[in-house]
Structure formats: structure tokens, C-alpha cells
Coordinates of C-alpha atoms in Angstrom, one line a residue:
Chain K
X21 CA 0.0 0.0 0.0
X22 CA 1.4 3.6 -1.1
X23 CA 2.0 5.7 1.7
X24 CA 3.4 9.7 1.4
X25 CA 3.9 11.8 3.8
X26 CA 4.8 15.3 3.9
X27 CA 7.2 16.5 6.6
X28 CA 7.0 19.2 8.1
X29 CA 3.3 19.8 9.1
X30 CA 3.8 23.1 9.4
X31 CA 5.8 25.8 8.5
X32 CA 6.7 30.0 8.7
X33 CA 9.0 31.6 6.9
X34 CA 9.9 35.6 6.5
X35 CA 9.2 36.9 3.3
X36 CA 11.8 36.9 0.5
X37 CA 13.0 32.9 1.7
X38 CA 13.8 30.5 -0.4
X39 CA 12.2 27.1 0.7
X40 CA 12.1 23.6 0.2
X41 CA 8.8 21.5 0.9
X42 CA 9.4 17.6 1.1
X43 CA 7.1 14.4 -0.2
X44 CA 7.9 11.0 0.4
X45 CA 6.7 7.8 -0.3
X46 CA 7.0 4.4 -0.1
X47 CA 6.6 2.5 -3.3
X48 CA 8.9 3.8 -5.7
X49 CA 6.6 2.2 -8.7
X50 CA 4.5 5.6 -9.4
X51 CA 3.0 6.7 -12.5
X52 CA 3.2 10.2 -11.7
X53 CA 3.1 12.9 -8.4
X54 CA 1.5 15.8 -8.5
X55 CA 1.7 19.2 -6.1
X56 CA -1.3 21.4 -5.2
X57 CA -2.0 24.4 -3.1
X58 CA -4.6 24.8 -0.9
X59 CA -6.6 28.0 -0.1
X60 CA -8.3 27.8 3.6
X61 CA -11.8 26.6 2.7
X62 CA -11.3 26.1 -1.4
X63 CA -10.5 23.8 -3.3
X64 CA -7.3 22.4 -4.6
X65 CA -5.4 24.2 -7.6
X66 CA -3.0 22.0 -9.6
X67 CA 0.9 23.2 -9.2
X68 CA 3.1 21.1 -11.3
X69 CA 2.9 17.7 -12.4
X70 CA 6.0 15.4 -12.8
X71 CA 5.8 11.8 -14.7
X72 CA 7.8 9.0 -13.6
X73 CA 9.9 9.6 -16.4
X74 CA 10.9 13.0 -15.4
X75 CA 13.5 14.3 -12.9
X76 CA 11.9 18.1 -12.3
X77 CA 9.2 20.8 -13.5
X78 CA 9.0 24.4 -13.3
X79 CA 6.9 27.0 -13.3
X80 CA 7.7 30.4 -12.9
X81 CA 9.2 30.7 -8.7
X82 CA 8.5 26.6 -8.5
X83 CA 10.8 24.2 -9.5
X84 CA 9.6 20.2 -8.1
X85 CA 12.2 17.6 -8.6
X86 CA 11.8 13.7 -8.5
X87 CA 13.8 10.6 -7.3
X88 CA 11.9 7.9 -7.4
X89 CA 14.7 5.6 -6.5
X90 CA 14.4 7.0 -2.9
X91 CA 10.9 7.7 -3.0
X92 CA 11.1 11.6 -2.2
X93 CA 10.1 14.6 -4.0
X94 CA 10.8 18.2 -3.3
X95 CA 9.0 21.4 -4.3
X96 CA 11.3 24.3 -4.1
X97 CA 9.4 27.8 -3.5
X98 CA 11.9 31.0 -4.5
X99 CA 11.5 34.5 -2.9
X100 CA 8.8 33.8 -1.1
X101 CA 5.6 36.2 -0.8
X102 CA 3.0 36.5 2.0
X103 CA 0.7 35.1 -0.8
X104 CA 2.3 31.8 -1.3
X105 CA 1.0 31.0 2.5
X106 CA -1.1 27.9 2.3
X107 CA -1.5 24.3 2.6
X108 CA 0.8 22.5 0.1
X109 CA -0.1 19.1 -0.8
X110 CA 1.1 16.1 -3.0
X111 CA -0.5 13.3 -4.8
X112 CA 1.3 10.1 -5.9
X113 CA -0.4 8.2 -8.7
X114 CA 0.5 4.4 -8.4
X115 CA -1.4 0.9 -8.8
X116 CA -3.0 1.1 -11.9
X117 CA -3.5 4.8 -12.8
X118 CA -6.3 5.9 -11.2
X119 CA -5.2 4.9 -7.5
X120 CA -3.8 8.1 -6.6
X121 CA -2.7 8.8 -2.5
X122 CA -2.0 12.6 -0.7
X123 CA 0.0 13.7 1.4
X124 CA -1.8 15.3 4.4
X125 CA 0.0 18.6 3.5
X126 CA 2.5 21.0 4.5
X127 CA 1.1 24.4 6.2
X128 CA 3.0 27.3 5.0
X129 CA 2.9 30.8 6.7
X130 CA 5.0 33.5 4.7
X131 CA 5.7 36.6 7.2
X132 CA 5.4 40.1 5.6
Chain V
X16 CA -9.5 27.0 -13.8
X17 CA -10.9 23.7 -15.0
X18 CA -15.0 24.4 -15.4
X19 CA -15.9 22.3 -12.4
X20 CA -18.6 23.1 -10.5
X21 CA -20.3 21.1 -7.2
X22 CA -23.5 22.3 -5.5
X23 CA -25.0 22.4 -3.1
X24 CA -21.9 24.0 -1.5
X25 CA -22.7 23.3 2.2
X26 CA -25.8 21.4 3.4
X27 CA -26.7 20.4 6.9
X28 CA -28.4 17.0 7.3
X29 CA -30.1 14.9 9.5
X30 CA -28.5 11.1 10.6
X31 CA -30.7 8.5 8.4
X32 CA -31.5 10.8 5.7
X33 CA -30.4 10.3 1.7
X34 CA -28.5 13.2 0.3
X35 CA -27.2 13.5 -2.8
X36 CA -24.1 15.5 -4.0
X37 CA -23.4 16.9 -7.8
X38 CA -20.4 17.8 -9.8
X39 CA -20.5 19.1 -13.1
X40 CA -17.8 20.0 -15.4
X41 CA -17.7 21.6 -18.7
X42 CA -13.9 20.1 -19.9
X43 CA -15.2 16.6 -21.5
X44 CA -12.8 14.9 -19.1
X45 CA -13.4 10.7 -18.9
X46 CA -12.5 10.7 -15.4
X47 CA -14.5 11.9 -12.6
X48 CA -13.4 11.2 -8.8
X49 CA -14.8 11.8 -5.3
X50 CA -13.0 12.8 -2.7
X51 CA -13.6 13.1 1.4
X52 CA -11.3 15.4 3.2
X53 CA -11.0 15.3 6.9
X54 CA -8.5 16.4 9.5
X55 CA -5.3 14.2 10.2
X56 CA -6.2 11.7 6.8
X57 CA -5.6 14.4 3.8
X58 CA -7.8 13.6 0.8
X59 CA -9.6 9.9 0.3
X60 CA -11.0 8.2 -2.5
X61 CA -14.7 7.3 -2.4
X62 CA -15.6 6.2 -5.7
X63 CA -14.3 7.1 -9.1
X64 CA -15.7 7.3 -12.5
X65 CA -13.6 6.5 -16.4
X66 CA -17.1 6.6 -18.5
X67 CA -20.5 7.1 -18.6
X68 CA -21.9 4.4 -16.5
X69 CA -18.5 2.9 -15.5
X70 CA -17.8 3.5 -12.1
X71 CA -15.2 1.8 -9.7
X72 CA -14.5 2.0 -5.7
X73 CA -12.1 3.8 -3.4
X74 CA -10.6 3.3 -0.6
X75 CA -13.7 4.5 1.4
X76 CA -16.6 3.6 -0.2
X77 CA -18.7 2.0 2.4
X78 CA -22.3 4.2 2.9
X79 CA -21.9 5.8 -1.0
X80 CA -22.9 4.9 -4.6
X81 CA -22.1 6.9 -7.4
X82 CA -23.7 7.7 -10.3
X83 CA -22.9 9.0 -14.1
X84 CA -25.1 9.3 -16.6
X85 CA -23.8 11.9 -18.4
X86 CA -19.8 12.8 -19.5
X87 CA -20.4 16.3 -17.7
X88 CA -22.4 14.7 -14.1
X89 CA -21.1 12.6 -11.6
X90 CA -23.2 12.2 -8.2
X91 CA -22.7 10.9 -5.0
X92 CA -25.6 9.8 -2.9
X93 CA -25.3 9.1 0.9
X94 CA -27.6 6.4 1.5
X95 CA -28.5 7.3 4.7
X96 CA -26.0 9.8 6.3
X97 CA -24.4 9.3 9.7
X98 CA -22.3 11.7 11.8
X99 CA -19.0 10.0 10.5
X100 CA -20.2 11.6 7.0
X101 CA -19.4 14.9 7.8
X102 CA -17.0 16.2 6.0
X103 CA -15.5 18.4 2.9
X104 CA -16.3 16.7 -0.2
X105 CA -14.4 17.5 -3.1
X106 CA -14.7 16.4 -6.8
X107 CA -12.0 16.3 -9.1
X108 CA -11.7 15.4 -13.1
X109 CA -8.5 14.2 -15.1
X110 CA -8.0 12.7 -19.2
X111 CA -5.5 10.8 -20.2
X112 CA -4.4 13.0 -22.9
X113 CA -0.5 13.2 -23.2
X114 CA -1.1 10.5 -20.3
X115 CA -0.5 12.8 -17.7
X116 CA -3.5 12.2 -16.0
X117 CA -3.4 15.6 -14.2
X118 CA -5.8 16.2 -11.6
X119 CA -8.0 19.4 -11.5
X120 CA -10.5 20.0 -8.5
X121 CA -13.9 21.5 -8.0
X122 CA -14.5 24.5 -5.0
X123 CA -16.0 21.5 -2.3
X124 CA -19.1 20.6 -0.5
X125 CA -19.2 20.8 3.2
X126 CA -21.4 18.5 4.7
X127 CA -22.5 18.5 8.2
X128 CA -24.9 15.9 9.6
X129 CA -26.3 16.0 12.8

């Protein structure tokens, strides 16, 4: 059974940090992982995707990087703004595509 | 954003009675999932959806059934809702095209039942 977990639970950082949010899990045979943001009380918005294939993605101030071999993932967060703060969570998608598992999230709190 | 919409938003319900939860998206995406989301377990699987008609189980699927009838409509009905029910329901839609699979997710119900 895929487990990931996201460590640390929580986090707060002053503005203008760079920052690294970790994913693990533990069966290295994934399809894909996925990050998301979370707004308190909306939904979740779709960050970057990486395929199995693929070492890292970027998009603009993110950059998420993959090693499957030791089952981690990383999302790296540049200069960081008061409006990155939120939950940040990621999905592994293993077993036969449409079994996908979250993390339980990382809270981050950027301090103007 | 990815034209998903879920009503009702929040709804406050009785133990023992039916309710019934929609999601409707406007992308043409084949897969349609259902998600619980509750403090200290992240997001769940309850039941997930690759076709009209063609539905399949999570991993927390006791008390639900699903329904699609239509690409755009995927519903999921409580049979008769318990305390252990409440919770923020989310639905979410991905298509295999390029084969990434990648996951977009509608604004959430929050069901309380009392």
C-alpha cells in the first residue's frame, strides 16, 4: 500500500526565503506525483505535475524535482511572498493509474 | 480553472436521511473522482468514474454509490448519512491526454450531519 507523507506539518518563513517542501513515499513504482496548493476553505489548484519519467518541473518561482529511487520529492518555492502561505499538498499516482494517494500537506505561513 | 462546478456547497443534514451530491464540469474529461477530506487523513478516494456508466470504488466507499449518466455529471448519494459523514467533499476530473492524467479540482461541498 502507497503511503506519502509530507514533513513538516507546518511551516513559517519571513518573506523573500527560499524554501524547500518535502514528499515522500513508499513505493517507488508511481505513475506520476503531483503538487497542489490549498486556499483555507477552497478547493485544490493543480501546481506542477512530474511523470515517472521526469527528474523536475517548473513553473515560474517553483521548481519540483523527483527521485523515485528514494521515493522523495521536493517542491522548491523561490523568494517567497505572503501570498504563497497555504496548505501544500502532494499526490502520488500508483497501482494502476487511477489509484492516486495525498500527502496530508504542509502548512505554509510567509511573514510580511 | 478547469469548469468544475459542485452544489449544493454546504448542506446540513439529519442522521438517516439520503443526500445527494453533484459535480458538473464543462472540460469533456473521462474521469470523474470523489473525494472526502477530513483532518489528520488528507484527501480519500470514495468512488471514481472513467465513463459514462463505468464506475469503480475507493478506498472509502462503504455508505456511497455513485452515479454518471452523463460525460459532464457525476453524483454521489449518501444512502443514509451518519455523523461520521461529515465532512469536505471534493470532486476532481483528469483525461488521459499526453497520459498525464493531471488532476483538477472543483470549489467542495461541506457536509455536516447532525
Amino acid at each position: 500500500k502507497q503511503e506519502v507523507t509530507q514533513i513538516p506539518a507546518a511551516l513559517s518563513v519571513p518573506e523573500g526565503e527560499n524554501l524547500v517542501l518535502n514528499c515522500s513515499f513508499t513505493d517507488s513504482a508511481i505513475y506520476n506525483l503531483q503538487w497542489f496548493r490549498q486556499d483555507p476553505g477552497k478547493g485544490l489548484t493543480s501546481l506542477l505535475l512530474i511523470q515517472s519519467s521526469q527528474r523536475e518541473q517548473t513553473s515560474g518561482r517553483l521548481n519540483a524535482s523527483l527521485d523515485k529511487s528514494s521515493g522523495r520529492s521536493t517542491l522548491y518555492i523561490a523568494a517567497s511572498q505572503p501570498g504563497d502561505s497555504a496548505t501544500y499538498l502532494c499526490a502520488v499516482r500508483s497501482g494502476g493509474y487511477q489509484k492516486v494517494t495525498f500527502g496530508t500537506g504542509t502548512k505554509l505561513q510567509v511573514i510580511p | 480553472d478547469a469548469g468544475i462546478t459542485q452544489s449544493p456547497r454546504h448542506k446540513v443534514t439529519e442522521t438517516g436521511t439520503p443526500v445527494t451530491l453533484r459535480c458538473h464540469q464543462t472540460e469533456n474529461h473521462r474521469y470523474m473522482y470523489w473525494y472526502r477530506q477530513d483532518p489528520g487523513h488528507g484527501l480519500r478516494l470514495i468512488h471514481y468514474s472513467y465513463g459514462v456508466k463505468d464506475t469503480d470504488k475507493g478506498e472509502v466507499s462503504d455508505g456511497y454509490s455513485v452515479s454518471r449518466s452523463k460525460t459532464e455529471d457525476f453524483l454521489l448519494t449518501l444512502e443514509s448519512a451518519t455523523s461520521s459523514q461529515t465532512s469536505v467533499y471534493f470532486c476532481a476530473i483528469s483525461d488521459p491526454q499526453g497520459s498525464s492524467y493531471e488532476q483538477y479540482f472543483g470549489p467542495g461541498t461541506r457536509l455536516t450531519v447532525t
